[in-house]
Amino acid sequence: MTITTVARLAEHDGETVTIRGWLQNRRSKGKIAFLLIRDGSGTVQCVALKKNFDEEFFDKLTSLPYESAVIVTGPAKADERAPGGVEMQVDSLEIVSVSEEYPISNQEHGPDFLLSNRHLWLRSSKQVAIMRIRDEVIRAIRDFFHERDFINVDSPIFTPNACEGTSELFEVQYTEDELAYLSQSGQLYNEAAAMAYGKVYCFGPTFRAEKSKTRRHLREFWMCEPEMAYADLEDVMDLSEDFLCYIAQRVVAHRKHELEVLERDISKLESIRKPFPRLSYEEATEKMREHGHEFEFGNDFGAPDETFVSSLYDSPVMVHRYPHEIKAFYMKRDPQDDRFALGVDVLAPEGYGEIIGGGQREDDLETLRARIQAHELPEEAFEWYLDLRRYGSVPHGGFGLGLERTVAWMCGIEHIREAIPFPRMLYRIYP
Amino acid sequence: MTITTVARLAEHDGETVTIRGWLQNRRSKGKIAFLLIRDGSGTVQCVALKKNFDEEFFDKLTSLPYESAVIVTGPAKADERAPGGVEMQVDSLEIVSVSEEYPISNQEHGPDFLLSNRHLWLRSSKQVAIMRIRDEVIRAIRDFFHERDFINVDSPIFTPNACEGTSELFEVQYTEDELAYLSQSGQLYNEAAAMAYGKVYCFGPTFRAEKSKTRRHLREFWMCEPEMAYADLEDVMDLSEDFLCYIAQRVVAHRKHELEVLERDISKLESIRKPFPRLSYEEATEKMREHGHEFEFGNDFGAPDETFVSSLYDSPVMVHRYPHEIKAFYMKRDPQDDRFALGVDVLAPEGYGEIIGGGQREDDLETLRARIQAHELPEEAFEWYLDLRRYGSVPHGGFGLGLERTVAWMCGIEHIREAIPFPRMLYRIYP
């Protein structure tokens, strides 16, 4: 007997096959029972006729608890009216295990309850759709870089030094007399890798010990960071633009069904096309004033400012050349106007906020050393980083993309905690 | 002017192009200078004729320190004798930055010196080859699972409970009054994901606070872990076998040049073909006795035992059904003989040791609960894990593959510290 999956059922039209899954829903009408079976690849309606089973078994079937594990054998039948375009007749059914009463029902549950049952909540149709879109975004990210000759160079999680102050860092007792910090960004290591391999990216979990509890923050999230040697701010903006268009097009092309499950307005994703508007910080603050949005020049953008600026456009918008005081020590100053740093933030539309942050890095040894001193950072810890300016320094830059924010944006969901399988928040590390 | 990379030079035979890189080596013979330029994608010999430059510049060129950054423009010329099959004539050359005297030379350096200069050592030809093979292995892993309809479900790094005792766990102060541990394995979370999505894998960094300093251990390493619902030990072994063959074939097909740089005996990788020998623990211990290798029945295999067993075969060997006492609490017992657990270790040939560990998981609620109690683990922390047996339990299993051990094996290198960009060891977290 051919064992297959729901997703591949349509390839077996007319054949008798076996699928192995769980009972997601059922209803019965006298002599006929409709069983909705999910197997992780999709859901299919299976039709069981009473006459084909002994009465006791059929009764058991029509009262089987949700999430019971079942193996169903019968002919697959293409049917345009069926979800997924295919149905199954049940010739035989094996009950692998009878579930206890399943705690998640179709009624509304509060977020605390659902998060405490995340290990089960992951089975719900919307969560399945989100995780499939996450999987697609991850693959799109890797394909994008591979097609452009980037190589994946993983940055370490344990880092000996705090790159931008220790207040948001998780500390680990590495050995009896040595502390380590969990990485907030692989960028400094990426710079070393870019000098070795030209174009690189890292993609892994990063950690921020933030106290904030907003819908945009997680304490553990995945970040993808490309870095290019022989690149300037324009190259970084060009790459960001191509990158976001590529991801959105892949999701629309490969995950239409999942977007429909999430009732996502697909036209919003289709309108992510280049060129994206490019505003300098000065121009952006000018726009805010024109539109009566209060903002003090010199400040960093808060979430309301990001939302305001992005609300002016349908596509993502790039804001570049921020006051250097609000950007990291390693950012190169604008040679045209040294009040500003050659950084760029890409703001997603629909209020999803900053999705990418990046820029060109300082490549001059003495300037960088002075910057480290001015920021009162331990110079010794950055000797290796300074070496990159001693031995063959070149203009270079890159950016970081937050995976969960991107997934939340693609999915059109409000809170990024649903964009990661097991979210880690201020008061939540279980399950 | 077309800007290209060394790897793509052959596509531009006869055209005048620009490459941007670093001076790896040079020699000059009177009126001609040979510059070996690396750009991260490869290395190419560039030929500069004195008559084409003013004398002062040519002198500067022929004494330019290694690792200086240069942009070279000139015609690409296919040449069978040249490494990579192509050479460049230098029409013009821009010195982007002059390097200080580069600390890594062709002479022998000790491992401490090289590890302290890991940020520069990554540029050396052998390290470039290793990192390109690592990149290929990573992509092969993801392609393998994608082609088989697995979805990537990332497991969390912060975990509230210690899955197999806390002695080898790194501890983090998660909040003022809560500790977290860094994940040693995503398996338990994978099991939840497999019940939701059927076939899943996670692939990320994992952490072991081991005190050991062997050539096979890192404190931070990447692990890939697939998990399948409706699968037994045989399925796990079949998947392991296909997986390792796939990885080896991809590396041989796509990274021949890099394997040559490493002087890898490619025939060793070509002989990784299925079927792999499958020995039960009992059979393996019997073999040891036959061959006079001392081993006490009931013990776990140490490195010398692994090496001995694997030395009997050219391909990887699978050892299954270990005494349950030496395996984790969640492993299912063999219904044929409950002294043994349904686990499998795959031992790589050539002394590379255990490359995969996996098995079938206990799927019965009461048996698992009793096991947790017997191991004196905190039952409360495992309630969510027990839920997976309450709601639709099915036979399931999977394995973990250590990325760095796999890369070291593919590369034929002795120490896994070279198989990761920035190794983290007992006394080493810098750079």
PDB file of N, CA, C and O in Angstrom, chain B residues 47-104:
ATOM      1  N   VAL B  47      49.267  39.522 -14.239  1.00  0.00           N
ATOM      2  CA  VAL B  47      50.596  39.781 -14.784  1.00  0.00           C
ATOM      3  C   VAL B  47      50.726  41.265 -15.114  1.00  0.00           C
ATOM      4  O   VAL B  47      49.952  41.803 -15.910  1.00  0.00           O
ATOM      5  N   ALA B  48      51.693  41.942 -14.470  1.00  0.00           N
ATOM      6  CA  ALA B  48      51.914  43.375 -14.717  1.00  0.00           C
ATOM      7  C   ALA B  48      53.258  43.556 -15.417  1.00  0.00           C
ATOM      8  O   ALA B  48      54.287  43.047 -14.945  1.00  0.00           O
ATOM      9  N   LEU B  49      53.247  44.258 -16.538  1.00  0.00           N
ATOM     10  CA  LEU B  49      54.489  44.534 -17.271  1.00  0.00           C
ATOM     11  C   LEU B  49      54.986  45.933 -16.894  1.00  0.00           C
ATOM     12  O   LEU B  49      54.218  46.894 -16.895  1.00  0.00           O
ATOM     13  N   LYS B  50      56.271  46.003 -16.591  1.00  0.00           N
ATOM     14  CA  LYS B  50      56.881  47.265 -16.129  1.00  0.00           C
ATOM     15  C   LYS B  50      56.624  48.394 -17.118  1.00  0.00           C
ATOM     16  O   LYS B  50      56.326  49.528 -16.722  1.00  0.00           O
ATOM     17  N   LYS B  51      56.710  48.080 -18.401  1.00  0.00           N
ATOM     18  CA  LYS B  51      56.598  49.135 -19.423  1.00  0.00           C
ATOM     19  C   LYS B  51      55.239  49.843 -19.392  1.00  0.00           C
ATOM     20  O   LYS B  51      55.089  50.947 -19.903  1.00  0.00           O
ATOM     21  N   ASN B  52      54.243  49.208 -18.791  1.00  0.00           N
ATOM     22  CA  ASN B  52      52.905  49.819 -18.752  1.00  0.00           C
ATOM     23  C   ASN B  52      52.696  50.767 -17.571  1.00  0.00           C
ATOM     24  O   ASN B  52      51.623  51.347 -17.430  1.00  0.00           O
ATOM     25  N   PHE B  53      53.693  50.880 -16.684  1.00  0.00           N
ATOM     26  CA  PHE B  53      53.512  51.692 -15.471  1.00  0.00           C
ATOM     27  C   PHE B  53      54.673  52.665 -15.325  1.00  0.00           C
ATOM     28  O   PHE B  53      55.763  52.414 -15.865  1.00  0.00           O
ATOM     29  N   ASP B  54      54.451  53.747 -14.573  1.00  0.00           N
ATOM     30  CA  ASP B  54      55.631  54.575 -14.323  1.00  0.00           C
ATOM     31  C   ASP B  54      56.493  53.868 -13.284  1.00  0.00           C
ATOM     32  O   ASP B  54      56.020  53.054 -12.479  1.00  0.00           O
ATOM     33  N   GLU B  55      57.770  54.141 -13.324  1.00  0.00           N
ATOM     34  CA  GLU B  55      58.735  53.310 -12.615  1.00  0.00           C
ATOM     35  C   GLU B  55      58.498  53.301 -11.097  1.00  0.00           C
ATOM     36  O   GLU B  55      58.570  52.255 -10.445  1.00  0.00           O
ATOM     37  N   GLU B  56      58.184  54.459 -10.560  1.00  0.00           N
ATOM     38  CA  GLU B  56      57.981  54.561  -9.114  1.00  0.00           C
ATOM     39  C   GLU B  56      56.815  53.670  -8.670  1.00  0.00           C
ATOM     40  O   GLU B  56      56.883  52.949  -7.676  1.00  0.00           O
ATOM     41  N   PHE B  57      55.730  53.713  -9.472  1.00  0.00           N
ATOM     42  CA  PHE B  57      54.559  52.898  -9.132  1.00  0.00           C
ATOM     43  C   PHE B  57      54.876  51.414  -9.245  1.00  0.00           C
ATOM     44  O   PHE B  57      54.472  50.612  -8.393  1.00  0.00           O
ATOM     45  N   PHE B  58      55.621  51.043 -10.285  1.00  0.00           N
ATOM     46  CA  PHE B  58      55.955  49.622 -10.466  1.00  0.00           C
ATOM     47  C   PHE B  58      56.820  49.121  -9.311  1.00  0.00           C
ATOM     48  O   PHE B  58      56.632  47.995  -8.827  1.00  0.00           O
ATOM     49  N   ASP B  59      57.739  49.971  -8.854  1.00  0.00           N
ATOM     50  CA  ASP B  59      58.564  49.596  -7.700  1.00  0.00           C
ATOM     51  C   ASP B  59      57.698  49.410  -6.454  1.00  0.00           C
ATOM     52  O   ASP B  59      57.890  48.485  -5.660  1.00  0.00           O
ATOM     53  N   LYS B  60      56.750  50.295  -6.293  1.00  0.00           N
ATOM     54  CA  LYS B  60      55.849  50.201  -5.143  1.00  0.00           C
ATOM     55  C   LYS B  60      55.063  48.882  -5.202  1.00  0.00           C
ATOM     56  O   LYS B  60      54.897  48.182  -4.201  1.00  0.00           O
ATOM     57  N   LEU B  61      54.629  48.570  -6.403  1.00  0.00           N
ATOM     58  CA  LEU B  61      53.861  47.354  -6.641  1.00  0.00           C
ATOM     59  C   LEU B  61      54.657  46.108  -6.275  1.00  0.00           C
ATOM     60  O   LEU B  61      54.141  45.178  -5.649  1.00  0.00           O
ATOM     61  N   THR B  62      55.926  46.098  -6.672  1.00  0.00           N
ATOM     62  CA  THR B  62      56.724  44.886  -6.471  1.00  0.00           C
ATOM     63  C   THR B  62      57.233  44.776  -5.036  1.00  0.00           C
ATOM     64  O   THR B  62      57.901  43.805  -4.708  1.00  0.00           O
ATOM     65  N   SER B  63      56.906  45.765  -4.210  1.00  0.00           N
ATOM     66  CA  SER B  63      57.266  45.627  -2.795  1.00  0.00           C
ATOM     67  C   SER B  63      56.037  45.826  -1.900  1.00  0.00           C
ATOM     68  O   SER B  63      56.147  46.064  -0.700  1.00  0.00           O
ATOM     69  N   LEU B  64      54.868  45.729  -2.495  1.00  0.00           N
ATOM     70  CA  LEU B  64      53.617  45.935  -1.758  1.00  0.00           C
ATOM     71  C   LEU B  64      53.435  44.830  -0.708  1.00  0.00           C
ATOM     72  O   LEU B  64      53.570  43.652  -1.012  1.00  0.00           O
ATOM     73  N   PRO B  65      53.142  45.201   0.538  1.00  0.00           N
ATOM     74  CA  PRO B  65      52.970  44.163   1.575  1.00  0.00           C
ATOM     75  C   PRO B  65      51.794  43.232   1.250  1.00  0.00           C
ATOM     76  O   PRO B  65      50.800  43.661   0.666  1.00  0.00           O
ATOM     77  N   TYR B  66      51.955  41.996   1.670  1.00  0.00           N
ATOM     78  CA  TYR B  66      50.857  41.039   1.500  1.00  0.00           C
ATOM     79  C   TYR B  66      49.610  41.534   2.212  1.00  0.00           C
ATOM     80  O   TYR B  66      49.699  42.208   3.226  1.00  0.00           O
ATOM     81  N   GLU B  67      48.461  41.178   1.660  1.00  0.00           N
ATOM     82  CA  GLU B  67      47.138  41.553   2.195  1.00  0.00           C
ATOM     83  C   GLU B  67      46.775  43.014   1.940  1.00  0.00           C
ATOM     84  O   GLU B  67      45.726  43.468   2.384  1.00  0.00           O
ATOM     85  N   SER B  68      47.608  43.746   1.203  1.00  0.00           N
ATOM     86  CA  SER B  68      47.180  45.080   0.778  1.00  0.00           C
ATOM     87  C   SER B  68      45.971  44.926  -0.133  1.00  0.00           C
ATOM     88  O   SER B  68      45.855  43.950  -0.881  1.00  0.00           O
ATOM     89  N   ALA B  69      45.063  45.901  -0.062  1.00  0.00           N
ATOM     90  CA  ALA B  69      43.829  45.827  -0.855  1.00  0.00           C
ATOM     91  C   ALA B  69      44.052  46.510  -2.197  1.00  0.00           C
ATOM     92  O   ALA B  69      44.527  47.644  -2.245  1.00  0.00           O
ATOM     93  N   VAL B  70      43.703  45.809  -3.264  1.00  0.00           N
ATOM     94  CA  VAL B  70      43.951  46.340  -4.611  1.00  0.00           C
ATOM     95  C   VAL B  70      42.768  46.078  -5.535  1.00  0.00           C
ATOM     96  O   VAL B  70      42.049  45.078  -5.394  1.00  0.00           O
ATOM     97  N   ILE B  71      42.592  47.011  -6.477  1.00  0.00           N
ATOM     98  CA  ILE B  71      41.587  46.844  -7.531  1.00  0.00           C
ATOM     99  C   ILE B  71      42.342  46.753  -8.850  1.00  0.00           C
ATOM    100  O   ILE B  71      43.124  47.645  -9.183  1.00  0.00           O
ATOM    101  N   VAL B  72      42.138  45.668  -9.546  1.00  0.00           N
ATOM    102  CA  VAL B  72      42.896  45.389 -10.767  1.00  0.00           C
ATOM    103  C   VAL B  72      41.961  45.406 -11.965  1.00  0.00           C
ATOM    104  O   VAL B  72      40.887  44.796 -11.935  1.00  0.00           O
ATOM    105  N   THR B  73      42.385  46.091 -13.035  1.00  0.00           N
ATOM    106  CA  THR B  73      41.609  46.101 -14.272  1.00  0.00           C
ATOM    107  C   THR B  73      42.498  45.637 -15.425  1.00  0.00           C
ATOM    108  O   THR B  73      43.659  46.034 -15.517  1.00  0.00           O
ATOM    109  N   GLY B  74      41.928  44.793 -16.250  1.00  0.00           N
ATOM    110  CA  GLY B  74      42.677  44.294 -17.405  1.00  0.00           C
ATOM    111  C   GLY B  74      41.926  43.152 -18.052  1.00  0.00           C
ATOM    112  O   GLY B  74      40.870  42.729 -17.562  1.00  0.00           O
ATOM    113  N   PRO B  75      42.456  42.626 -19.159  1.00  0.00           N
ATOM    114  CA  PRO B  75      41.770  41.536 -19.861  1.00  0.00           C
ATOM    115  C   PRO B  75      41.949  40.188 -19.158  1.00  0.00           C
ATOM    116  O   PRO B  75      43.034  39.863 -18.698  1.00  0.00           O
ATOM    117  N   ALA B  76      40.851  39.451 -19.058  1.00  0.00           N
ATOM    118  CA  ALA B  76      40.905  38.076 -18.556  1.00  0.00           C
ATOM    119  C   ALA B  76      41.306  37.179 -19.725  1.00  0.00           C
ATOM    120  O   ALA B  76      40.870  37.394 -20.847  1.00  0.00           O
ATOM    121  N   LYS B  77      42.135  36.192 -19.425  1.00  0.00           N
ATOM    122  CA  LYS B  77      42.625  35.342 -20.504  1.00  0.00           C
ATOM    123  C   LYS B  77      42.618  33.891 -20.048  1.00  0.00           C
ATOM    124  O   LYS B  77      43.314  33.537 -19.090  1.00  0.00           O
ATOM    125  N   ALA B  78      41.824  33.079 -20.731  1.00  0.00           N
ATOM    126  CA  ALA B  78      41.815  31.658 -20.398  1.00  0.00           C
ATOM    127  C   ALA B  78      43.198  31.085 -20.623  1.00  0.00           C
ATOM    128  O   ALA B  78      43.856  31.408 -21.613  1.00  0.00           O
ATOM    129  N   ASP B  79      43.665  30.279 -19.671  1.00  0.00           N
ATOM    130  CA  ASP B  79      45.003  29.699 -19.775  1.00  0.00           C
ATOM    131  C   ASP B  79      45.000  28.400 -18.973  1.00  0.00           C
ATOM    132  O   ASP B  79      44.897  28.419 -17.747  1.00  0.00           O
ATOM    133  N   GLU B  80      45.106  27.307 -19.693  1.00  0.00           N
ATOM    134  CA  GLU B  80      44.985  25.994 -19.028  1.00  0.00           C
ATOM    135  C   GLU B  80      46.008  25.784 -17.926  1.00  0.00           C
ATOM    136  O   GLU B  80      45.758  25.074 -16.966  1.00  0.00           O
ATOM    137  N   ARG B  81      47.191  26.407 -18.101  1.00  0.00           N
ATOM    138  CA  ARG B  81      48.244  26.194 -17.106  1.00  0.00           C
ATOM    139  C   ARG B  81      47.983  26.957 -15.811  1.00  0.00           C
ATOM    140  O   ARG B  81      48.561  26.653 -14.778  1.00  0.00           O
ATOM    141  N   ALA B  82      47.123  27.987 -15.896  1.00  0.00           N
ATOM    142  CA  ALA B  82      46.885  28.803 -14.707  1.00  0.00           C
ATOM    143  C   ALA B  82      45.957  28.089 -13.733  1.00  0.00           C
ATOM    144  O   ALA B  82      45.055  27.357 -14.150  1.00  0.00           O
ATOM    145  N   PRO B  83      46.196  28.283 -12.440  1.00  0.00           N
ATOM    146  CA  PRO B  83      45.248  27.720 -11.473  1.00  0.00           C
ATOM    147  C   PRO B  83      43.887  28.383 -11.673  1.00  0.00           C
ATOM    148  O   PRO B  83      43.812  29.599 -11.816  1.00  0.00           O
ATOM    149  N   GLY B  84      42.828  27.576 -11.739  1.00  0.00           N
ATOM    150  CA  GLY B  84      41.495  28.120 -12.013  1.00  0.00           C
ATOM    151  C   GLY B  84      41.253  28.311 -13.503  1.00  0.00           C
ATOM    152  O   GLY B  84      40.162  28.694 -13.922  1.00  0.00           O
ATOM    153  N   GLY B  85      42.293  28.066 -14.335  1.00  0.00           N
ATOM    154  CA  GLY B  85      42.101  28.100 -15.784  1.00  0.00           C
ATOM    155  C   GLY B  85      42.043  29.483 -16.384  1.00  0.00           C
ATOM    156  O   GLY B  85      41.685  29.641 -17.552  1.00  0.00           O
ATOM    157  N   VAL B  86      42.411  30.517 -15.638  1.00  0.00           N
ATOM    158  CA  VAL B  86      42.317  31.869 -16.181  1.00  0.00           C
ATOM    159  C   VAL B  86      43.369  32.772 -15.522  1.00  0.00           C
ATOM    160  O   VAL B  86      43.772  32.554 -14.375  1.00  0.00           O
ATOM    161  N   GLU B  87      43.843  33.736 -16.282  1.00  0.00           N
ATOM    162  CA  GLU B  87      44.839  34.706 -15.826  1.00  0.00           C
ATOM    163  C   GLU B  87      44.344  36.097 -16.155  1.00  0.00           C
ATOM    164  O   GLU B  87      43.415  36.251 -16.945  1.00  0.00           O
ATOM    165  N   MET B  88      44.968  37.113 -15.563  1.00  0.00           N
ATOM    166  CA  MET B  88      44.626  38.489 -15.947  1.00  0.00           C
ATOM    167  C   MET B  88      45.879  39.270 -16.290  1.00  0.00           C
ATOM    168  O   MET B  88      46.921  39.094 -15.661  1.00  0.00           O
ATOM    169  N   GLN B  89      45.761  40.120 -17.299  1.00  0.00           N
ATOM    170  CA  GLN B  89      46.806  41.106 -17.572  1.00  0.00           C
ATOM    171  C   GLN B  89      46.426  42.365 -16.802  1.00  0.00           C
ATOM    172  O   GLN B  89      45.251  42.714 -16.729  1.00  0.00           O
ATOM    173  N   VAL B  90      47.409  43.049 -16.249  1.00  0.00           N
ATOM    174  CA  VAL B  90      47.101  44.260 -15.479  1.00  0.00           C
ATOM    175  C   VAL B  90      47.252  45.491 -16.376  1.00  0.00           C
ATOM    176  O   VAL B  90      48.357  45.860 -16.770  1.00  0.00           O
ATOM    177  N   ASP B  91      46.115  46.110 -16.738  1.00  0.00           N
ATOM    178  CA  ASP B  91      46.170  47.395 -17.447  1.00  0.00           C
ATOM    179  C   ASP B  91      46.329  48.535 -16.445  1.00  0.00           C
ATOM    180  O   ASP B  91      47.079  49.470 -16.655  1.00  0.00           O
ATOM    181  N   SER B  92      45.559  48.434 -15.362  1.00  0.00           N
ATOM    182  CA  SER B  92      45.700  49.446 -14.318  1.00  0.00           C
ATOM    183  C   SER B  92      45.442  48.805 -12.964  1.00  0.00           C
ATOM    184  O   SER B  92      44.775  47.762 -12.879  1.00  0.00           O
ATOM    185  N   LEU B  93      45.990  49.407 -11.935  1.00  0.00           N
ATOM    186  CA  LEU B  93      45.860  48.862 -10.597  1.00  0.00           C
ATOM    187  C   LEU B  93      45.724  50.006  -9.602  1.00  0.00           C
ATOM    188  O   LEU B  93      46.497  50.964  -9.640  1.00  0.00           O
ATOM    189  N   GLU B  94      44.708  49.901  -8.759  1.00  0.00           N
ATOM    190  CA  GLU B  94      44.518  50.912  -7.722  1.00  0.00           C
ATOM    191  C   GLU B  94      44.814  50.287  -6.365  1.00  0.00           C
ATOM    192  O   GLU B  94      44.278  49.220  -6.047  1.00  0.00           O
ATOM    193  N   ILE B  95      45.690  50.931  -5.608  1.00  0.00           N
ATOM    194  CA  ILE B  95      45.976  50.439  -4.255  1.00  0.00           C
ATOM    195  C   ILE B  95      44.976  51.089  -3.304  1.00  0.00           C
ATOM    196  O   ILE B  95      45.003  52.296  -3.080  1.00  0.00           O
ATOM    197  N   VAL B  96      44.058  50.281  -2.781  1.00  0.00           N
ATOM    198  CA  VAL B  96      43.009  50.811  -1.898  1.00  0.00           C
ATOM    199  C   VAL B  96      43.569  51.065  -0.505  1.00  0.00           C
ATOM    200  O   VAL B  96      43.269  52.071   0.125  1.00  0.00           O
ATOM    201  N   SER B  97      44.367  50.142  -0.006  1.00  0.00           N
ATOM    202  CA  SER B  97      45.056  50.368   1.269  1.00  0.00           C
ATOM    203  C   SER B  97      46.296  49.491   1.335  1.00  0.00           C
ATOM    204  O   SER B  97      46.302  48.358   0.841  1.00  0.00           O
ATOM    205  N   VAL B  98      47.327  50.072   1.935  1.00  0.00           N
ATOM    206  CA  VAL B  98      48.588  49.349   2.099  1.00  0.00           C
ATOM    207  C   VAL B  98      48.551  48.663   3.461  1.00  0.00           C
ATOM    208  O   VAL B  98      48.312  49.306   4.476  1.00  0.00           O
ATOM    209  N   SER B  99      48.760  47.372   3.456  1.00  0.00           N
ATOM    210  CA  SER B  99      48.694  46.617   4.702  1.00  0.00           C
ATOM    211  C   SER B  99      49.935  46.836   5.561  1.00  0.00           C
ATOM    212  O   SER B  99      51.024  47.085   5.034  1.00  0.00           O
ATOM    213  N   GLU B 100      49.761  46.758   6.889  1.00  0.00           N
ATOM    214  CA  GLU B 100      50.932  46.615   7.757  1.00  0.00           C
ATOM    215  C   GLU B 100      51.502  45.212   7.533  1.00  0.00           C
ATOM    216  O   GLU B 100      50.888  44.380   6.871  1.00  0.00           O
ATOM    217  N   GLU B 101      52.673  44.961   8.088  1.00  0.00           N
ATOM    218  CA  GLU B 101      53.298  43.652   7.845  1.00  0.00           C
ATOM    219  C   GLU B 101      52.400  42.538   8.378  1.00  0.00           C
ATOM    220  O   GLU B 101      52.083  42.502   9.574  1.00  0.00           O
ATOM    221  N   TYR B 102      52.007  41.651   7.497  1.00  0.00           N
ATOM    222  CA  TYR B 102      50.994  40.653   7.829  1.00  0.00           C
ATOM    223  C   TYR B 102      51.588  39.581   8.745  1.00  0.00           C
ATOM    224  O   TYR B 102      52.632  39.010   8.428  1.00  0.00           O
ATOM    225  N   PRO B 103      50.913  39.285   9.868  1.00  0.00           N
ATOM    226  CA  PRO B 103      51.528  38.378  10.847  1.00  0.00           C
ATOM    227  C   PRO B 103      51.550  36.905  10.441  1.00  0.00           C
ATOM    228  O   PRO B 103      52.341  36.138  10.973  1.00  0.00           O
ATOM    229  N   ILE B 104      50.674  36.513   9.511  1.00  0.00           N
ATOM    230  CA  ILE B 104      50.641  35.097   9.121  1.00  0.00           C
ATOM    231  C   ILE B 104      51.443  34.917   7.834  1.00  0.00           C
ATOM    232  O   ILE B 104      51.137  35.537   6.819  1.00  0.00           O
TER     233      ILE B 104
END
